[in-house]
Amino acid sequence: MREANVAFGSPSSAPTAGAPGSSAYSRTKTPAPPASSSVAALAVPWGSLFKTDCRLPARACGGILNYMFERFTERARLVVVLAQEEARALKHGHIGTEHILLGLLRQPEEIAAQALESFDITLDRARREVVRIIGTGEEPVVGEMPFTPRAKKALELALQESRRLGHNLIGTEHILLGVLSAADGPTAQIFREFEVTPEAIRAKTIELIGPTAPSAVRPASRPIASLPPVDEWFRVGPSANARRVLMLAAARALNEGRSEIEPRDILLALTRDDQMRPVLADLGADEATVLKAIERRRPPEAPPRASAEG
């Protein structure tokens, strides 16, 4: 790899919301990330994060895992999007913990970035270290980018850190704690360059998190202590009948020339499902009525713009 000048998004490209440290607990709706950082545009390979027995096409499996990631806050999901953006700008063919670190630093109002910056680990300085240690690639990277085993482990540990602290949501601070627990390779070199240990950053992060207000945490459906182990959590997959419904939904999307399954595809597929069709019929809903309802709620198309000649 070679070193080169690389254009990156600025920290301000990440949306701002709420008070510092509110990522894991805020009930305020976070503004959508900019188009250049959208999950769809960057095709974040959620499906490559953990092993599942999903036998659907990769995009469908990724959608199932996206649902499993409902415990991640919008800011935490944005970290992964920004990490991929950093990796792509450096022309790296993977997403590592070093890219996740940069993604964390691109949200300066969050606890994770504040903890890192308290040790003078800033976005620009960390990015220069990544380029110095790894360099940059020769060719632009297209398509999905896999997570390294260490990056997968860091995100898995983020869930464990959240549960250990008694939190129901996973914020940027938990991702940082996961990265610190899995720190090795380039990320460990970055910390050594700044003459700081993962233990010191962890202590600062825990200090910034502070005591959790019970009223600010989303009520859990069951006690945190009774949740299944991490390995079991990520082995959850669709039943045979659910796979059939998703296949029907995928077929409809393909017939319409789309490469992604939308919620309406699943709803229409349920009208053909042997178990759910009678339930929907009791509600007066069949495929025809669902299609009509979707059409009624379809946003109107924008009128064509007038030409310059008027």
Coordinates of C-alpha atoms in Angstrom, one line a residue:
M1 CA 0.0 0.0 0.0
R2 CA 1.1 3.6 -0.6
E3 CA 0.5 6.8 1.2
A4 CA -1.7 9.4 -0.6
N5 CA -3.8 12.5 0.0
V6 CA -7.3 11.3 0.7
A7 CA -10.6 13.2 0.9
F8 CA -12.7 12.5 3.9
G9 CA -16.0 13.7 5.3
S10 CA -15.7 16.1 8.1
P11 CA -16.9 15.4 11.6
S12 CA -19.7 17.9 11.0
S13 CA -21.1 15.5 8.4
A14 CA -22.5 13.4 11.2
P15 CA -25.8 14.6 12.5
T16 CA -25.9 16.4 15.9
A17 CA -28.6 15.6 18.4
G18 CA -29.2 16.0 22.1
A19 CA -26.8 16.6 24.9
P20 CA -23.4 14.9 25.1
G21 CA -23.6 11.4 26.2
S22 CA -27.2 10.8 25.3
S23 CA -26.6 8.3 22.5
A24 CA -27.6 5.2 24.5
Y25 CA -30.5 6.7 26.3
S26 CA -32.1 9.6 24.4
R27 CA -35.6 9.2 23.2
T28 CA -35.2 12.1 20.7
K29 CA -35.4 11.1 17.1
T30 CA -31.9 11.4 15.5
P31 CA -31.8 13.2 12.2
A32 CA -31.1 10.9 9.2
P33 CA -27.5 10.7 8.2
P34 CA -26.5 12.5 5.0
A35 CA -27.0 10.7 1.7
S36 CA -23.3 10.1 1.3
S37 CA -23.4 8.1 4.6
S38 CA -26.7 6.2 4.2
V39 CA -26.6 2.5 5.0
A40 CA -28.2 1.7 1.7
A41 CA -25.7 3.7 -0.3
L42 CA -22.7 2.2 1.4
A43 CA -24.1 -1.4 1.5
V44 CA -22.9 -2.0 5.1
P45 CA -22.3 -5.8 5.2
W46 CA -24.3 -6.5 8.4
G47 CA -24.8 -10.1 7.2
S48 CA -21.1 -10.8 7.3
L49 CA -20.8 -9.8 11.0
F50 CA -22.0 -13.1 12.6
K51 CA -22.6 -16.6 11.6
T52 CA -26.2 -17.6 10.9
D53 CA -28.0 -20.4 9.2
C54 CA -29.7 -17.9 6.9
R55 CA -30.2 -19.5 3.5
L56 CA -31.7 -16.5 1.8
P57 CA -29.8 -14.2 -0.6
A58 CA -27.1 -12.0 1.1
R59 CA -29.3 -8.9 1.0
A60 CA -32.2 -10.6 2.7
C61 CA -29.9 -12.1 5.4
G62 CA -28.5 -8.6 6.0
G63 CA -32.0 -7.3 6.5
I64 CA -32.7 -10.0 9.1
L65 CA -29.5 -9.0 11.0
N66 CA -30.4 -5.4 10.7
Y67 CA -33.6 -6.2 12.7
M68 CA -31.4 -8.0 15.3
F69 CA -29.4 -4.8 15.6
E70 CA -32.4 -2.9 16.9
R71 CA -30.6 -2.5 20.2
F72 CA -28.0 -0.3 18.4
T73 CA -28.8 3.4 18.7
E74 CA -28.9 5.4 15.4
R75 CA -25.6 6.9 16.4
A76 CA -24.1 3.5 17.0
R77 CA -25.2 2.3 13.6
L78 CA -23.9 5.5 12.0
V79 CA -20.4 4.6 13.5
V80 CA -20.3 1.5 11.3
V81 CA -21.5 3.5 8.3
L82 CA -18.8 6.1 8.9
A83 CA -16.2 3.4 9.5
Q84 CA -16.9 2.0 6.0
E85 CA -16.7 5.5 4.6
E86 CA -13.3 5.9 6.1
A87 CA -12.1 2.5 4.8
R88 CA -13.4 3.2 1.3
A89 CA -11.7 6.6 1.2
L90 CA -8.4 5.0 2.2
K91 CA -9.0 2.3 -0.5
H92 CA -8.8 -0.5 2.1
G93 CA -10.6 -3.7 1.2
H94 CA -11.9 -4.3 4.8
I95 CA -13.4 -2.6 7.8
G96 CA -11.2 -3.0 10.8
T97 CA -11.2 -1.7 14.4
E98 CA -9.0 1.2 13.2
H99 CA -11.8 2.3 10.9
I100 CA -14.4 1.9 13.6
L101 CA -12.1 4.2 15.8
L102 CA -12.3 6.8 13.1
G103 CA -16.0 6.4 12.8
L104 CA -16.3 7.0 16.6
L105 CA -14.2 10.2 16.3
R106 CA -16.4 11.6 13.6
Q107 CA -19.2 12.1 16.1
P108 CA -17.4 14.6 18.5
E109 CA -20.5 15.2 20.6
E110 CA -20.7 11.6 21.7
I111 CA -19.2 10.0 24.8
A112 CA -16.8 7.8 22.8
A113 CA -15.2 10.8 21.0
Q114 CA -15.0 12.8 24.2
A115 CA -13.2 10.1 26.0
L116 CA -10.7 9.7 23.1
E117 CA -10.2 13.4 22.7
S118 CA -9.4 13.8 26.4
F119 CA -6.2 11.9 25.6
D120 CA -5.6 14.2 22.5
I121 CA -6.7 11.4 20.2
T122 CA -8.4 13.5 17.5
L123 CA -9.9 12.5 14.2
D124 CA -7.1 14.1 12.1
R125 CA -4.3 12.7 14.2
A126 CA -5.8 9.2 14.4
R127 CA -6.4 9.2 10.6
R128 CA -2.8 10.2 10.0
E129 CA -1.7 7.3 12.2
V130 CA -3.9 4.8 10.2
V131 CA -2.3 6.0 7.0
R132 CA 1.2 5.9 8.5
I133 CA 0.7 2.3 9.8
I134 CA -1.3 0.8 7.0
G135 CA -1.0 3.2 4.1
T136 CA -3.6 3.5 1.4
G137 CA -4.7 1.1 -1.4
E138 CA -4.0 1.5 -5.1
E139 CA -7.5 1.0 -6.5
P140 CA -11.0 2.2 -5.4
V141 CA -13.0 -0.4 -3.5
V142 CA -16.4 -1.3 -5.0
G143 CA -19.1 -3.4 -3.5
E144 CA -19.4 -4.8 0.0
M145 CA -16.4 -4.5 2.3
P146 CA -16.0 -7.4 4.9
F147 CA -15.4 -6.8 8.6
T148 CA -12.1 -8.1 9.9
P149 CA -12.5 -10.8 12.6
R150 CA -11.2 -8.3 15.2
A151 CA -13.9 -5.7 14.1
K152 CA -16.6 -8.4 14.4
K153 CA -15.3 -9.2 17.9
A154 CA -15.3 -5.6 18.9
L155 CA -19.0 -5.1 17.9
E156 CA -19.9 -8.4 19.6
L157 CA -18.2 -7.2 22.8
A158 CA -20.1 -3.9 22.6
L159 CA -23.3 -5.9 23.3
Q160 CA -21.6 -7.6 26.2
E161 CA -20.4 -4.2 27.6
S162 CA -23.9 -2.8 27.3
R163 CA -25.4 -5.7 29.2
R164 CA -22.6 -5.6 31.8
L165 CA -23.5 -2.0 32.5
G166 CA -27.2 -2.8 32.7
H167 CA -28.1 -0.8 29.6
N168 CA -30.7 -1.9 27.1
L169 CA -29.3 0.0 24.2
I170 CA -25.9 0.0 22.6
G171 CA -24.4 3.4 22.1
T172 CA -21.1 4.7 20.7
E173 CA -19.6 4.4 24.2
H174 CA -20.2 0.6 24.2
I175 CA -18.7 0.3 20.8
L176 CA -15.6 2.1 22.1
L177 CA -15.4 -0.3 25.1
G178 CA -15.7 -3.2 22.7
V179 CA -12.9 -1.8 20.5
L180 CA -10.7 -1.4 23.6
S181 CA -11.3 -5.0 24.7
A182 CA -10.4 -6.2 21.2
A183 CA -7.5 -3.7 20.7
D184 CA -4.7 -5.2 18.8
G185 CA -2.9 -4.6 15.6
P186 CA -3.1 -1.1 14.1
T187 CA -5.5 0.1 16.8
A188 CA -3.1 -0.9 19.6
Q189 CA -0.3 0.8 17.7
I190 CA -2.4 4.0 17.5
F191 CA -2.9 4.0 21.3
R192 CA 0.8 3.4 21.9
E193 CA 1.7 6.3 19.6
F194 CA -0.5 8.5 21.8
E195 CA 1.1 7.0 24.9
V196 CA -2.2 5.9 26.4
T197 CA -3.4 2.5 27.4
P198 CA -6.8 0.9 26.6
E199 CA -7.4 0.7 30.4
A200 CA -7.0 4.4 30.8
I201 CA -9.5 5.1 28.0
R202 CA -11.9 2.6 29.5
A203 CA -11.8 4.3 32.9
K204 CA -12.4 7.7 31.3
T205 CA -15.3 6.3 29.2
I206 CA -16.9 4.7 32.3
E207 CA -16.5 8.0 34.1
L208 CA -18.2 10.0 31.3
I209 CA -21.1 7.4 31.2
G210 CA -21.8 8.0 34.9
P211 CA -24.7 6.6 36.7
T212 CA -27.6 5.5 34.5
A213 CA -31.0 7.0 35.2
P214 CA -33.5 4.1 35.3
S215 CA -36.2 6.3 33.8
A216 CA -34.1 7.0 30.7
V217 CA -33.5 3.4 29.8
R218 CA -36.0 1.6 27.6
P219 CA -37.9 -1.0 29.6
A220 CA -36.7 -4.5 28.8
S221 CA -39.1 -7.3 27.9
R222 CA -37.3 -9.4 30.5
P223 CA -34.4 -8.9 33.0
I224 CA -31.0 -8.2 31.4
A225 CA -29.5 -11.1 33.4
S226 CA -31.9 -13.6 31.7
L227 CA -30.9 -12.6 28.1
P228 CA -29.2 -15.4 26.1
P229 CA -25.5 -15.5 25.7
V230 CA -24.1 -13.5 22.8
D231 CA -23.4 -16.5 20.6
E232 CA -27.0 -17.7 21.0
W233 CA -28.3 -14.2 20.3
F234 CA -26.7 -14.0 16.9
R235 CA -27.6 -17.6 15.9
V236 CA -31.3 -16.7 15.9
G237 CA -32.6 -17.2 12.4
P238 CA -35.9 -17.4 10.5
S239 CA -38.1 -20.5 10.6
A240 CA -38.8 -22.5 7.5
N241 CA -42.1 -20.7 7.1
A242 CA -40.6 -17.3 7.7
R243 CA -38.0 -18.1 5.0
R244 CA -40.7 -19.0 2.6
V245 CA -42.4 -15.6 3.3
L246 CA -39.2 -13.8 2.7
M247 CA -38.6 -15.7 -0.5
L248 CA -42.0 -14.6 -1.7
A249 CA -41.2 -11.1 -0.8
A250 CA -37.8 -11.3 -2.6
A251 CA -39.6 -12.7 -5.7
R252 CA -42.0 -9.7 -5.8
A253 CA -39.1 -7.2 -5.4
L254 CA -37.2 -8.9 -8.3
N255 CA -40.3 -8.9 -10.5
E256 CA -40.4 -5.2 -10.0
G257 CA -36.8 -4.7 -10.8
R258 CA -35.7 -4.0 -7.3
S259 CA -32.7 -5.5 -5.4
E260 CA -34.0 -4.9 -1.9
I261 CA -37.0 -6.2 0.0
E262 CA -39.3 -3.5 1.3
P263 CA -41.9 -3.9 4.1
R264 CA -44.7 -3.8 1.6
D265 CA -43.2 -6.9 -0.1
I266 CA -43.4 -8.8 3.2
L267 CA -46.9 -7.6 3.9
L268 CA -48.1 -8.8 0.5
A269 CA -46.2 -12.1 0.9
L270 CA -48.1 -12.7 4.2
T271 CA -51.4 -12.6 2.3
R272 CA -50.2 -15.7 0.5
D273 CA -48.9 -17.5 3.6
D274 CA -51.0 -20.4 4.7
Q275 CA -50.8 -19.5 8.4
M276 CA -51.3 -15.7 8.1
R277 CA -53.7 -15.5 5.2
P278 CA -56.7 -16.6 7.3
V279 CA -55.7 -14.1 10.1
L280 CA -55.5 -11.2 7.6
A281 CA -58.8 -12.4 6.0
D282 CA -60.5 -12.0 9.4
L283 CA -59.3 -8.4 9.3
G284 CA -60.7 -7.9 5.9
A285 CA -57.3 -7.8 4.2
D286 CA -56.3 -9.8 1.2
E287 CA -53.7 -9.1 -1.5
A288 CA -56.0 -6.9 -3.6
T289 CA -57.1 -4.7 -0.6
V290 CA -53.5 -4.4 0.6
L291 CA -52.3 -3.3 -2.9
K292 CA -55.1 -0.7 -3.1
A293 CA -54.2 0.6 0.4
I294 CA -50.5 0.9 -0.6
E295 CA -51.5 2.7 -3.8
R296 CA -53.7 5.2 -1.9
R297 CA -50.8 6.0 0.4
R298 CA -48.1 6.3 -2.4
P299 CA -46.6 9.8 -2.3
P300 CA -47.6 11.8 -5.4
E301 CA -45.0 12.1 -8.1
A302 CA -43.4 15.5 -8.4
P303 CA -44.6 17.5 -11.5
P304 CA -42.1 17.8 -14.3
R305 CA -40.0 20.9 -14.2
A306 CA -40.6 23.6 -16.8
S307 CA -37.9 24.0 -19.4
A308 CA -35.6 27.0 -19.5
E309 CA -37.5 28.3 -22.6
G310 CA -40.7 28.3 -20.5

